[in-house]
PDB file of C-alpha atoms in Angstrom:
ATOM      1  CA  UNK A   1      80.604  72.378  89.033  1.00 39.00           C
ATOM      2  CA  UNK A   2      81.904  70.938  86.437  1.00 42.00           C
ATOM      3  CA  UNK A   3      86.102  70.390  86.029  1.00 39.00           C
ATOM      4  CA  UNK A   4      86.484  73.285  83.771  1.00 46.00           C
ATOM      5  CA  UNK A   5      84.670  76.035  85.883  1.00 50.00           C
ATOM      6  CA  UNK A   6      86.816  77.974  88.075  1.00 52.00           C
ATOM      7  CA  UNK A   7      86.199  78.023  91.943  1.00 52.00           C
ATOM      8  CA  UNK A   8      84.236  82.069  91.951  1.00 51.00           C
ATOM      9  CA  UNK A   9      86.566  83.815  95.045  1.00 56.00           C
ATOM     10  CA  UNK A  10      89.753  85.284  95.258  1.00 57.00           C
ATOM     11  CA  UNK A  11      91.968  83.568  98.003  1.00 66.00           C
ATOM     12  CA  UNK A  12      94.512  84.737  99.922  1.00 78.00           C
ATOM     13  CA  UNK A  13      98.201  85.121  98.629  1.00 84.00           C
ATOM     14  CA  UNK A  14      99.208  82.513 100.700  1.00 88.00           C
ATOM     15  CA  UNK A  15      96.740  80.084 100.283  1.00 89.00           C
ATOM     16  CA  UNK A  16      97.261  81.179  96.362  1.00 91.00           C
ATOM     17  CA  UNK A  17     101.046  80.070  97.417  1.00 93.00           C
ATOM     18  CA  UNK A  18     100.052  77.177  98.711  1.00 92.00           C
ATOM     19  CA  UNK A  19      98.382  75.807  95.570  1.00 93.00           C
ATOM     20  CA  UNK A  20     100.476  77.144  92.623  1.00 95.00           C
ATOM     21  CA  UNK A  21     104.036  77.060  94.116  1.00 95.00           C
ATOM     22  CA  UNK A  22     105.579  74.352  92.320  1.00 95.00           C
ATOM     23  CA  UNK A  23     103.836  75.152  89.452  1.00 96.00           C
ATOM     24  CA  UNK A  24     105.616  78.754  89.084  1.00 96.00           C
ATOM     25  CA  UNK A  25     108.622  77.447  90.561  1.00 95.00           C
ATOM     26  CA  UNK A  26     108.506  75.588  87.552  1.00 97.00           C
ATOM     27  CA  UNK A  27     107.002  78.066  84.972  1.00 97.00           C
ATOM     28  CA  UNK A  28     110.057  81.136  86.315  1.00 97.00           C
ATOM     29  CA  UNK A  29     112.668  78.980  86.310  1.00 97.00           C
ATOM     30  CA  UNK A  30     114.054  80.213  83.551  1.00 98.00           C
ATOM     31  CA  UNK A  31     113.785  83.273  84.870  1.00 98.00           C
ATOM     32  CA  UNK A  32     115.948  82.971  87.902  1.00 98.00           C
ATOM     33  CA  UNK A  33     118.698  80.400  85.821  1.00 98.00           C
ATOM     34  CA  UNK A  34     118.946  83.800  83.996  1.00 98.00           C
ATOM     35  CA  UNK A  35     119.600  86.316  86.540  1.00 98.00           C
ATOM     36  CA  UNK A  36     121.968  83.882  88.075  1.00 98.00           C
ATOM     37  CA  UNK A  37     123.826  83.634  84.495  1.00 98.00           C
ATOM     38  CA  UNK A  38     124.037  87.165  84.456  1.00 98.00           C
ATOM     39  CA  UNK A  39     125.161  88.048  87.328  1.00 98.00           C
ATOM     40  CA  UNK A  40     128.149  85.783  87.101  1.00 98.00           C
ATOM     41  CA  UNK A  41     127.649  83.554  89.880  1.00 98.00           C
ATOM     42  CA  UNK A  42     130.467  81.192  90.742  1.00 97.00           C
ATOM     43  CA  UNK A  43     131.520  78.468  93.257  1.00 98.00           C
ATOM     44  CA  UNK A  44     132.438  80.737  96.332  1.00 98.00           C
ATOM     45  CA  UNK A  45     130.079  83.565  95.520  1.00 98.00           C
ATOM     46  CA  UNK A  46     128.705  85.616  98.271  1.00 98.00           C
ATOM     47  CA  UNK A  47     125.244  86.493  97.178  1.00 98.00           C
ATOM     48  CA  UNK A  48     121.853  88.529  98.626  1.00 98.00           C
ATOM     49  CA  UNK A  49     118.560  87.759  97.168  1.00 98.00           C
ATOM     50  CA  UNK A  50     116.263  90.585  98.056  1.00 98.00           C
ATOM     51  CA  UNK A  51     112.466  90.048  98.231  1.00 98.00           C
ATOM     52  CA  UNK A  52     113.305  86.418  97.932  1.00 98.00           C
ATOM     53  CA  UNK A  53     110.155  85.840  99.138  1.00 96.00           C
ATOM     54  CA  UNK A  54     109.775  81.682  98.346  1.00 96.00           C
ATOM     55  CA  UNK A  55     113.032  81.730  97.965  1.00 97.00           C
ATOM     56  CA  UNK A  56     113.536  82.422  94.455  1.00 96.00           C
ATOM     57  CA  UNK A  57     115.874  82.797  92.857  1.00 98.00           C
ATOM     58  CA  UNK A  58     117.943  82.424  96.406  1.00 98.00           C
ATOM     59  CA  UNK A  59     117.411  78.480  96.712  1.00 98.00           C
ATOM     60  CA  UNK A  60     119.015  78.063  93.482  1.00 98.00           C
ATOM     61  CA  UNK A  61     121.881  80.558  93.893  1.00 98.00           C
ATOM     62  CA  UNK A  62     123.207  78.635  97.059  1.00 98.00           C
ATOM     63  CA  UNK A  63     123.051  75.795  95.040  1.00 98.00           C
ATOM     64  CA  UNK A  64     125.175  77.631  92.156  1.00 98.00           C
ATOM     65  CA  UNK A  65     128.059  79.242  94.566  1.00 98.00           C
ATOM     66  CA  UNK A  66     128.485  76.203  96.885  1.00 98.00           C
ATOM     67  CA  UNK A  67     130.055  74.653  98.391  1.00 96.00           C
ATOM     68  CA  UNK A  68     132.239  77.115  99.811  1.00 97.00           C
ATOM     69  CA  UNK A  69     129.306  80.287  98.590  1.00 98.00           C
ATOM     70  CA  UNK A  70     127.130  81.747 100.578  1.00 98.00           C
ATOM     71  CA  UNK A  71     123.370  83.426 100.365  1.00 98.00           C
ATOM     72  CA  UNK A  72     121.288  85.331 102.257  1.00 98.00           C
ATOM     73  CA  UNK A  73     117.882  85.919 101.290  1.00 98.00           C
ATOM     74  CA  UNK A  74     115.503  88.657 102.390  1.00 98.00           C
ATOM     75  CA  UNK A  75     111.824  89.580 102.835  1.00 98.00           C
ATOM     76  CA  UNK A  76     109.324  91.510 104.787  1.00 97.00           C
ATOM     77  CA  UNK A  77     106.671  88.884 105.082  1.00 95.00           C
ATOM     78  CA  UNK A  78     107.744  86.181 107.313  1.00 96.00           C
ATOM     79  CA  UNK A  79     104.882  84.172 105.998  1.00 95.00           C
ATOM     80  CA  UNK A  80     106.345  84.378 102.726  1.00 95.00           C
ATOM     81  CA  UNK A  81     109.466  83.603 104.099  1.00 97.00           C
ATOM     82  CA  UNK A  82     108.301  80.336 105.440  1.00 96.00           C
ATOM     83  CA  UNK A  83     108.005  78.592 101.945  1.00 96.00           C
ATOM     84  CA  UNK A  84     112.095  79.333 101.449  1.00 97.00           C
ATOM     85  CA  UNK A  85     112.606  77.860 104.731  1.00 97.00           C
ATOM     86  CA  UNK A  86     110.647  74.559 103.805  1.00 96.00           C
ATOM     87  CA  UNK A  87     112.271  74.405 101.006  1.00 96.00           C
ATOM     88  CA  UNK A  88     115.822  74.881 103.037  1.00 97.00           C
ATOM     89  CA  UNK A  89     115.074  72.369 104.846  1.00 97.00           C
ATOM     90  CA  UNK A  90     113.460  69.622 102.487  1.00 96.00           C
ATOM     91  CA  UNK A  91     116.492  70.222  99.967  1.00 96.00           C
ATOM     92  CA  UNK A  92     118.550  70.195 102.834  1.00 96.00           C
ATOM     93  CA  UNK A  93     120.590  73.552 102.381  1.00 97.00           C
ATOM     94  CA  UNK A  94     123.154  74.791 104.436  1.00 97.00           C
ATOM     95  CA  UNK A  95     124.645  77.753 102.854  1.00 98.00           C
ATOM     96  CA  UNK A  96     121.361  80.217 102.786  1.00 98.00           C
ATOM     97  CA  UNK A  97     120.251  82.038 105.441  1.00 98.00           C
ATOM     98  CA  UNK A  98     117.220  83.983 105.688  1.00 98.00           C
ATOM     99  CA  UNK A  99     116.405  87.493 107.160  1.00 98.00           C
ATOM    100  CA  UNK A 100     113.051  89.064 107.856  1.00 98.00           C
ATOM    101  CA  UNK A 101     113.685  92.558 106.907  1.00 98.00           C
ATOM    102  CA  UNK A 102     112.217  95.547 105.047  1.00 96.00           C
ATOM    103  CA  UNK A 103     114.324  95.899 101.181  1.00 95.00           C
ATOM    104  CA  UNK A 104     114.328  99.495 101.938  1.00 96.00           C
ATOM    105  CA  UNK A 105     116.337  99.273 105.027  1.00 95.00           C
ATOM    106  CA  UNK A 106     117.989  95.875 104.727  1.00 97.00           C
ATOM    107  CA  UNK A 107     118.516  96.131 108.636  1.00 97.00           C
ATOM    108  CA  UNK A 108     120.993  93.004 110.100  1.00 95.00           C
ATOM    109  CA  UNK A 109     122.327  92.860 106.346  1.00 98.00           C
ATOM    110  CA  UNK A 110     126.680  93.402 106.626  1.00 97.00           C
ATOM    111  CA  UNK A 111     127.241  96.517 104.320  1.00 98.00           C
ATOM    112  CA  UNK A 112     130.179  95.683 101.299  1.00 97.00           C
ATOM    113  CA  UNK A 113     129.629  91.895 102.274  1.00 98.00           C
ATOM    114  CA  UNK A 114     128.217  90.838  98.756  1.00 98.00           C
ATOM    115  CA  UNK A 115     129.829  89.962  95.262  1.00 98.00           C
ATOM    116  CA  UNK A 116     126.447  90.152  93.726  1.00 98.00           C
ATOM    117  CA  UNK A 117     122.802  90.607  94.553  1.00 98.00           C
ATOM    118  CA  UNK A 118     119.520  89.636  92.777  1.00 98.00           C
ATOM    119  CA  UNK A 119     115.375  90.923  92.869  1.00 98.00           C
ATOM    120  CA  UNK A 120     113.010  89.002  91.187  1.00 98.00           C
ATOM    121  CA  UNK A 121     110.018  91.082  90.603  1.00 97.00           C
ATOM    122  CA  UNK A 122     110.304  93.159  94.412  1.00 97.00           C
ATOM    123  CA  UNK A 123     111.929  96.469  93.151  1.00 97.00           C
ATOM    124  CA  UNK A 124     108.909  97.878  91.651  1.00 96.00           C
ATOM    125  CA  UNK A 125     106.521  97.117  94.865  1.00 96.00           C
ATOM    126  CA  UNK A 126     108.515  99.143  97.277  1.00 96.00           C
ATOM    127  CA  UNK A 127     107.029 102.221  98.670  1.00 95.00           C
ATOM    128  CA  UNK A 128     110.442 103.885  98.544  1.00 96.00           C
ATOM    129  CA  UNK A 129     112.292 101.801  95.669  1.00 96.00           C
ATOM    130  CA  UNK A 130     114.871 104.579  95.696  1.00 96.00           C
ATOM    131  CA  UNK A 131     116.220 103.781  99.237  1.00 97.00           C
ATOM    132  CA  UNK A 132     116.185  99.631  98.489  1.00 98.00           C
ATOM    133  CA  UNK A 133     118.668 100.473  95.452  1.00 98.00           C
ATOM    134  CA  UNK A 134     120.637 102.925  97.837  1.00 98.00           C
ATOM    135  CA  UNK A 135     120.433 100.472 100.706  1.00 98.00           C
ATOM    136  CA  UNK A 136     121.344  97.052  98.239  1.00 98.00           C
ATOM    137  CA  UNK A 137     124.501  99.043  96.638  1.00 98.00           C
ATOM    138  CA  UNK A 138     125.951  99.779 100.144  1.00 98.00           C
ATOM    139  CA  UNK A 139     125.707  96.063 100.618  1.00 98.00           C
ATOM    140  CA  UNK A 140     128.056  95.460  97.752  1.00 98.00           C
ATOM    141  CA  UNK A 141     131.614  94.791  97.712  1.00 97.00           C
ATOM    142  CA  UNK A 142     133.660  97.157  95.262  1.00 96.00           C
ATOM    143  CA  UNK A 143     132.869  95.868  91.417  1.00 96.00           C
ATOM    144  CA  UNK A 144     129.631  93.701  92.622  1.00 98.00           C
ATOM    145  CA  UNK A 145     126.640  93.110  90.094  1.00 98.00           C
ATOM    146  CA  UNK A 146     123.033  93.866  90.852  1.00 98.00           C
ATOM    147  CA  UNK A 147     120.262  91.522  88.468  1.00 98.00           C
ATOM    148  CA  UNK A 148     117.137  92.941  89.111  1.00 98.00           C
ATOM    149  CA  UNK A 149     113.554  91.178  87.450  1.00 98.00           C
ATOM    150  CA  UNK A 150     110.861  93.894  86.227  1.00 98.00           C
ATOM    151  CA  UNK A 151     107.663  93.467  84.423  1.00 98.00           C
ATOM    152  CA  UNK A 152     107.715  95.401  80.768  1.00 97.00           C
ATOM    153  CA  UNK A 153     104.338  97.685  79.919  1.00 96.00           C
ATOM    154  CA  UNK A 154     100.964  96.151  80.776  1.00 95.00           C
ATOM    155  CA  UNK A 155     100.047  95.541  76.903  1.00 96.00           C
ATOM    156  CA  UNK A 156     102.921  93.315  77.470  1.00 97.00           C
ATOM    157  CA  UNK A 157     102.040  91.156  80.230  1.00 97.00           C
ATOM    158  CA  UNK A 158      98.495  89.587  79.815  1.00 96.00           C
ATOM    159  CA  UNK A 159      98.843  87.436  82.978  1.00 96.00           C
ATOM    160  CA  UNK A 160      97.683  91.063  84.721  1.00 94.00           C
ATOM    161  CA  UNK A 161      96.211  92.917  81.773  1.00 95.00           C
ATOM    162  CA  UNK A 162      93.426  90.385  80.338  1.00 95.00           C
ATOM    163  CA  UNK A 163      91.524  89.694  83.606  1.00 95.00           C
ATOM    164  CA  UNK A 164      91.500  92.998  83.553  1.00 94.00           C
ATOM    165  CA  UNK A 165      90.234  93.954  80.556  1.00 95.00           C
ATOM    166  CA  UNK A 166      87.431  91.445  81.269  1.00 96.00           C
ATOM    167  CA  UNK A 167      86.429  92.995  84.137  1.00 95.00           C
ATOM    168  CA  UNK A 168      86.565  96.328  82.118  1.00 94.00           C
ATOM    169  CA  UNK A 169      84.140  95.123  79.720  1.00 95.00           C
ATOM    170  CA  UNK A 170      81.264  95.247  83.635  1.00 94.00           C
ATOM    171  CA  UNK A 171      82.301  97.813  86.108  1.00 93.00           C
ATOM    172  CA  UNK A 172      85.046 100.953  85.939  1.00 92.00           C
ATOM    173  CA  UNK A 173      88.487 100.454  86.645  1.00 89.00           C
ATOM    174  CA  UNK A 174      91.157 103.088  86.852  1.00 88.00           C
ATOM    175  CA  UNK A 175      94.143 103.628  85.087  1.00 90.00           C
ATOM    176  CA  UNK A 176      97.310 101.772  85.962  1.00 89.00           C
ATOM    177  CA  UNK A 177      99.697 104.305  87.937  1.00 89.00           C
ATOM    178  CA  UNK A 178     103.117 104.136  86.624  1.00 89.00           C
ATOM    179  CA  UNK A 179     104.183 105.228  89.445  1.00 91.00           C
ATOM    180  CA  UNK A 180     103.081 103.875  92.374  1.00 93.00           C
ATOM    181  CA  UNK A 181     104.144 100.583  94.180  1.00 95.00           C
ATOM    182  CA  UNK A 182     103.346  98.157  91.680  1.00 93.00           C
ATOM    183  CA  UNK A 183     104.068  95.546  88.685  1.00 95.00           C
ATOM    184  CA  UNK A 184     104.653  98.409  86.091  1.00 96.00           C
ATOM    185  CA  UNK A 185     106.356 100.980  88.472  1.00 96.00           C
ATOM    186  CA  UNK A 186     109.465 100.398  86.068  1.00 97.00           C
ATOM    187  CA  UNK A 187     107.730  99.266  82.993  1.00 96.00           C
ATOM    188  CA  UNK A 188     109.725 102.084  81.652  1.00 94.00           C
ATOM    189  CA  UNK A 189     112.944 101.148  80.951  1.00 95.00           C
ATOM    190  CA  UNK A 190     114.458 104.390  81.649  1.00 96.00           C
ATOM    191  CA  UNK A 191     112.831 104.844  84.694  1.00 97.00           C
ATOM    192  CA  UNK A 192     114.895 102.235  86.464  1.00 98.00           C
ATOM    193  CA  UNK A 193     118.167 103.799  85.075  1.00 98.00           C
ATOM    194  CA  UNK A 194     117.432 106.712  87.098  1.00 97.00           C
ATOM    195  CA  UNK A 195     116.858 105.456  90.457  1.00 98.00           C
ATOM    196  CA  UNK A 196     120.506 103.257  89.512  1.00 98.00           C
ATOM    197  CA  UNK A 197     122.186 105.928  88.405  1.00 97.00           C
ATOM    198  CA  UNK A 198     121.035 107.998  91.694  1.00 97.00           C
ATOM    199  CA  UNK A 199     121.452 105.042  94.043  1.00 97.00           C
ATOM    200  CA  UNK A 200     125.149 105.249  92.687  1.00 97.00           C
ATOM    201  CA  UNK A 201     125.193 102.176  90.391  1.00 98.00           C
ATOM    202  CA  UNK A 202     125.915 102.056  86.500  1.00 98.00           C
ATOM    203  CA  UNK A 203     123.921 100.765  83.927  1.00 98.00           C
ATOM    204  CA  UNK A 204     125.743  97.968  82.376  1.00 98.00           C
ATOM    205  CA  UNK A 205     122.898  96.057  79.800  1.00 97.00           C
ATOM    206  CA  UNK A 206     119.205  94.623  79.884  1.00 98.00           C
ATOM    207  CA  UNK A 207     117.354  92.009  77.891  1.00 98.00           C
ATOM    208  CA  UNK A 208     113.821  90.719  77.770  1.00 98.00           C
ATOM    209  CA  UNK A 209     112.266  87.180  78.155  1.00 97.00           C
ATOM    210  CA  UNK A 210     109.456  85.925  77.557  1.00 96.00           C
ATOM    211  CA  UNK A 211     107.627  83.925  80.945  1.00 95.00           C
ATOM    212  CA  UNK A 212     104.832  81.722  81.143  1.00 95.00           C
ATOM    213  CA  UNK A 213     103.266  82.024  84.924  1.00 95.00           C
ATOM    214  CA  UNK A 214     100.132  80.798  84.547  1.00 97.00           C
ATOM    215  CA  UNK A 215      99.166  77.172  82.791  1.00 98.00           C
ATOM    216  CA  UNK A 216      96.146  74.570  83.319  1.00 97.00           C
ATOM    217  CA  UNK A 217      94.927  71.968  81.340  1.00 97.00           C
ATOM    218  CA  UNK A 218      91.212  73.764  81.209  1.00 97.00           C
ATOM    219  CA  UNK A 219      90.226  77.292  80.301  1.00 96.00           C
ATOM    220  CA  UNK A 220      88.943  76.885  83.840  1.00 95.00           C
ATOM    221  CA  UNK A 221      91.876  76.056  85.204  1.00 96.00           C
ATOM    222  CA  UNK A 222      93.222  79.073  83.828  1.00 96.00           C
ATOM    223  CA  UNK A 223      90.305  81.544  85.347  1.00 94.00           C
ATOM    224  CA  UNK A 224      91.507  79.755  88.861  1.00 93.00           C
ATOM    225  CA  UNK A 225      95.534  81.021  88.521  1.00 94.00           C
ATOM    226  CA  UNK A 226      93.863  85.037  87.647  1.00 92.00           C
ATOM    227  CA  UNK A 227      91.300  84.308  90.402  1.00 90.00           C
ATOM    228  CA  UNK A 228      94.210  83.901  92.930  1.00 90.00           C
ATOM    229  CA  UNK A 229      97.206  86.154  91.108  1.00 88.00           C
ATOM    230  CA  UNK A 230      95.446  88.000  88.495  1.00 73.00           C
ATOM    231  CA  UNK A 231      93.306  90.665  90.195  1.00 78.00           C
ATOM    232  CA  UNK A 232      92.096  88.812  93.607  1.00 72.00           C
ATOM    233  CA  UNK A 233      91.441  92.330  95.201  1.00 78.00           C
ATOM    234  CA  UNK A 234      89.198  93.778  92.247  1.00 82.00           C
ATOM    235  CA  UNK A 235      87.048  91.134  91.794  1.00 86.00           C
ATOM    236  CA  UNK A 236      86.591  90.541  95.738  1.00 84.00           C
ATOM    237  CA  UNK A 237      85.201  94.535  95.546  1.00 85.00           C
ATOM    238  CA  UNK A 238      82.362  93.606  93.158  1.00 91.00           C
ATOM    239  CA  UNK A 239      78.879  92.183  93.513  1.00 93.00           C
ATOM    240  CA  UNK A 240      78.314  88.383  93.025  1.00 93.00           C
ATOM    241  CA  UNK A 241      76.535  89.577  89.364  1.00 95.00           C
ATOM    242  CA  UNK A 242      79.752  91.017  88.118  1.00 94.00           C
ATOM    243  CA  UNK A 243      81.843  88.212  89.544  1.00 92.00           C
ATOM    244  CA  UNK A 244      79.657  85.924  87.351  1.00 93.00           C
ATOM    245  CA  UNK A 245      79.957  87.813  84.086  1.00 96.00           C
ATOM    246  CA  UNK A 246      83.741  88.038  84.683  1.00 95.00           C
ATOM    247  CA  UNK A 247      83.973  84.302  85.131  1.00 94.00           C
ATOM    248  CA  UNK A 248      81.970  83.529  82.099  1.00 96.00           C
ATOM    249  CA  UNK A 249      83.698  85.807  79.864  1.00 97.00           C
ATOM    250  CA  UNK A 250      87.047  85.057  81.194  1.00 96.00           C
ATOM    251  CA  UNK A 251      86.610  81.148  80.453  1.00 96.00           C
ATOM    252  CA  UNK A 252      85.875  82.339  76.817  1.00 95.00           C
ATOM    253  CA  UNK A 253      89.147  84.551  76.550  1.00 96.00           C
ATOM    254  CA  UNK A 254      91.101  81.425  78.245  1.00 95.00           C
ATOM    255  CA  UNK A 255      89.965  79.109  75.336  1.00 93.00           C
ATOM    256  CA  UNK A 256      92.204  81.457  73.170  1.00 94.00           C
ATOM    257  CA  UNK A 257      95.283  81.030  75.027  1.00 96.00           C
ATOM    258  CA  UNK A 258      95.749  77.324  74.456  1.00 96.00           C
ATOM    259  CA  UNK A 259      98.907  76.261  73.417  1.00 95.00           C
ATOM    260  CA  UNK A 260     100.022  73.098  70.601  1.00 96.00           C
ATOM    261  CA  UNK A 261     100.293  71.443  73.480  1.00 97.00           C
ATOM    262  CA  UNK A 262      96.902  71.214  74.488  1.00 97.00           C
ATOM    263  CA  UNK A 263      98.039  73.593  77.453  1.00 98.00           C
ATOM    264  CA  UNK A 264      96.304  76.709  78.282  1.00 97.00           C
ATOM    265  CA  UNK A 265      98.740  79.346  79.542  1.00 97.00           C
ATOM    266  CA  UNK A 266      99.478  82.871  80.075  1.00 97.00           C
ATOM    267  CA  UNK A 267     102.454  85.284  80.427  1.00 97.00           C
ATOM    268  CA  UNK A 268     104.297  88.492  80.326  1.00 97.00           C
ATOM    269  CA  UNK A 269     107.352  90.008  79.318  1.00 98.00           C
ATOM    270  CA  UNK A 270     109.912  90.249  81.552  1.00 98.00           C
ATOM    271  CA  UNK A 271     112.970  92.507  81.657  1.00 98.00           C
ATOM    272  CA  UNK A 272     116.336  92.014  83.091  1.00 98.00           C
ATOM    273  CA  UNK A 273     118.499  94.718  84.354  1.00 98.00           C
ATOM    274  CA  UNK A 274     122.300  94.305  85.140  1.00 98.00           C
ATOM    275  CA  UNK A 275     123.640  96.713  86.756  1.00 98.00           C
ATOM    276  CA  UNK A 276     126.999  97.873  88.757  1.00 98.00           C
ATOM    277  CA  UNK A 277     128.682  99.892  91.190  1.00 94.00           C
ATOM    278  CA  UNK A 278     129.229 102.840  89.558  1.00 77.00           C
TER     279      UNK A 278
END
C-alpha cells in the first residue's frame, strides 16, 4: 500500500479520536475562540460547556475566565470525556470540572449557576434537543448568553456530503432527515429559533464561518479522515466491492480539494447562534 492509499475500514469514534485529535483541535480552533468571543467571556466567568465532549471549547474557556472563573463541562460518553480529562491534567487545569451527564437532563448541574454556556456541534444530535435548551436556560443566571455551534445545509458542508455523494454514485442511500438527531437537524436557521424561543430564550444574532476539519498531505490521507468521520457506518454496511469503488473514486475527488498550500483539505459551514434569556 502505497503512502497515498487510504487504510479500507471505518474505525471506531474513539480510535478515530485517538488519531485526529490534535489535528481538529487545531483545524476548530477558530471555532471555539469564536463562541468564546461571543459569548463575552471574562476573567471570573462562570461557564458550562455542554457536549464538551474532548473538551472543546471548555479547555479553552477555563483558560479565558481564570483565574478566579470557573467551568464545568458536560457529556454523556465518559469515553469521550476521558480526552478532556487528559487534557486537564497534561495542561494542568484547575478551574474545569467535568460531569458525565445526559444534555437533556443536565442532572448534578446547579440551576441559575452560569453567566454563560456554550455547544459546539451537540444540539442537533440530541434525541430531545427541545428539553437540552429548556434544561441549559434553567442553568442560567438572569441575563446569561447561550453560543451554540450548528452545521449549515449539507450542500454546505462537504466534509459529510462528498463521501457521500461518492458512495451515491454505487449503492442507494436515503435522504438526509432534517429532522432527526443529526448534523443538519438545525441546518435551518429558523428551526433553531423555535426550539429558543420555546425553551424561553431570545434570539439575539448569528453568523457563519467557514471550518476546515479535515486536512492531509495526500488525497489518501484525505479518504482516511472520511473513512473515520465522514460516513464510517455506511461504508462498514457495504460489500468489500463497493468499499473499493468508493475508495478509488474518493482519492480522485480528494485530488480536487488541494489547497495553494499543497494541503488537501475539507470543510463545512458552520453557524453560530447567540442567544439569551428571554
Amino acid at each position: 500500500m502505497s503512502p497515498s492509499e487510504p487504510r479500507g475500514r471505518p474505525v471506531s469514534i474513539v480510535d478515530a479520536w485517538r488519531r485526529y485529535d490534535h489535528d481538529e483541535q487545531r483545524l476548530s480552533a477558530h471555532v471555539s475562540e469564536r463562541m468564546l468571543d461571543l459569548a463575552g467571556l471574562r476573567p471570573g466567568a462562570r461557564v458550562l460547556d455542554i457536549a464538551t465532549g474532548r473538551g472543546e471549547p471548555a479547555l479553552r474557556a477555563a483558560a479565558r475566565v481564570a483565574p478566579d472563573g470557573f467551568v464545568v463541562g458536560t457529556d454523556v460518553s465518559d469515553d469521550m470525556l476521558d480526552f478532556a480529562r487528559a487534557r486537564v491534567a497534561a495542561e494542568a487545569v484547575t478551574n474545569l470540572a467535568i460531569v458525565v451527564t445526559g444534555g437533556e437532563a443536565l442532572a448534578g448541574v446547579p440551576e441559575q449557576a452560569f453567566d454563560a454556556e456554550l455547544c459546539r456541534w451537540g444540539f442537533m444530535f440530541f434525541e430531545h434537543p427541545g428539553e437540552a435548551l429548556a434544561s441549559a436556560r434553567r442553568r442560567l443566571k438572569p441575563g446569561g448568553t447561550l453560543v451554540a455551534a450548528l452545521w449549515a445545509s449539507p450542500e454546505h458542508v462537504p466534509w459529510w456530503s462528498m463521501p457521500r455523494e461518492v458512495l451515491a454514485r454505487h449503492v442507494g442511500l436515503p435522504p438526509v432527515n432534517g429532522t432527526a438527531p443529526g448534523p443538519f437537524r438545525y441546518a435551518k436557521s429558523e428551526a433553531f429559533r423555535i426550539d429558543l424561543a420555546g425553551a424561553g430564550f431570545s434570539f439575539d444574532r448569528e453568523e457563519e464561518l467557514d471550518t476546515p476539519l479535515m486536512e492531509a498531505a495526500t488525497p489518501g490521507g484525505l479518504v482516511e479522515w472520511c473513512l473515520a468521520f465522514g460516513l464510517p457506518r455506511e461504508l462498514a454496511e457495504q460489500p468489500e466491492s463497493v468499499r473499493k469503488a468508493w475508495q478509488r473514486d474518493m482519492l480522485a475527488e480528494a485530488g480536487r480539494h488541494r489547497g495553494a498550500d499543497g494541503l488537501y483539505r475539507l470543510g463545512g459551514v458552520t453557524r453560530l447562534v447567540v442567544a439569551r434569556v428571554a
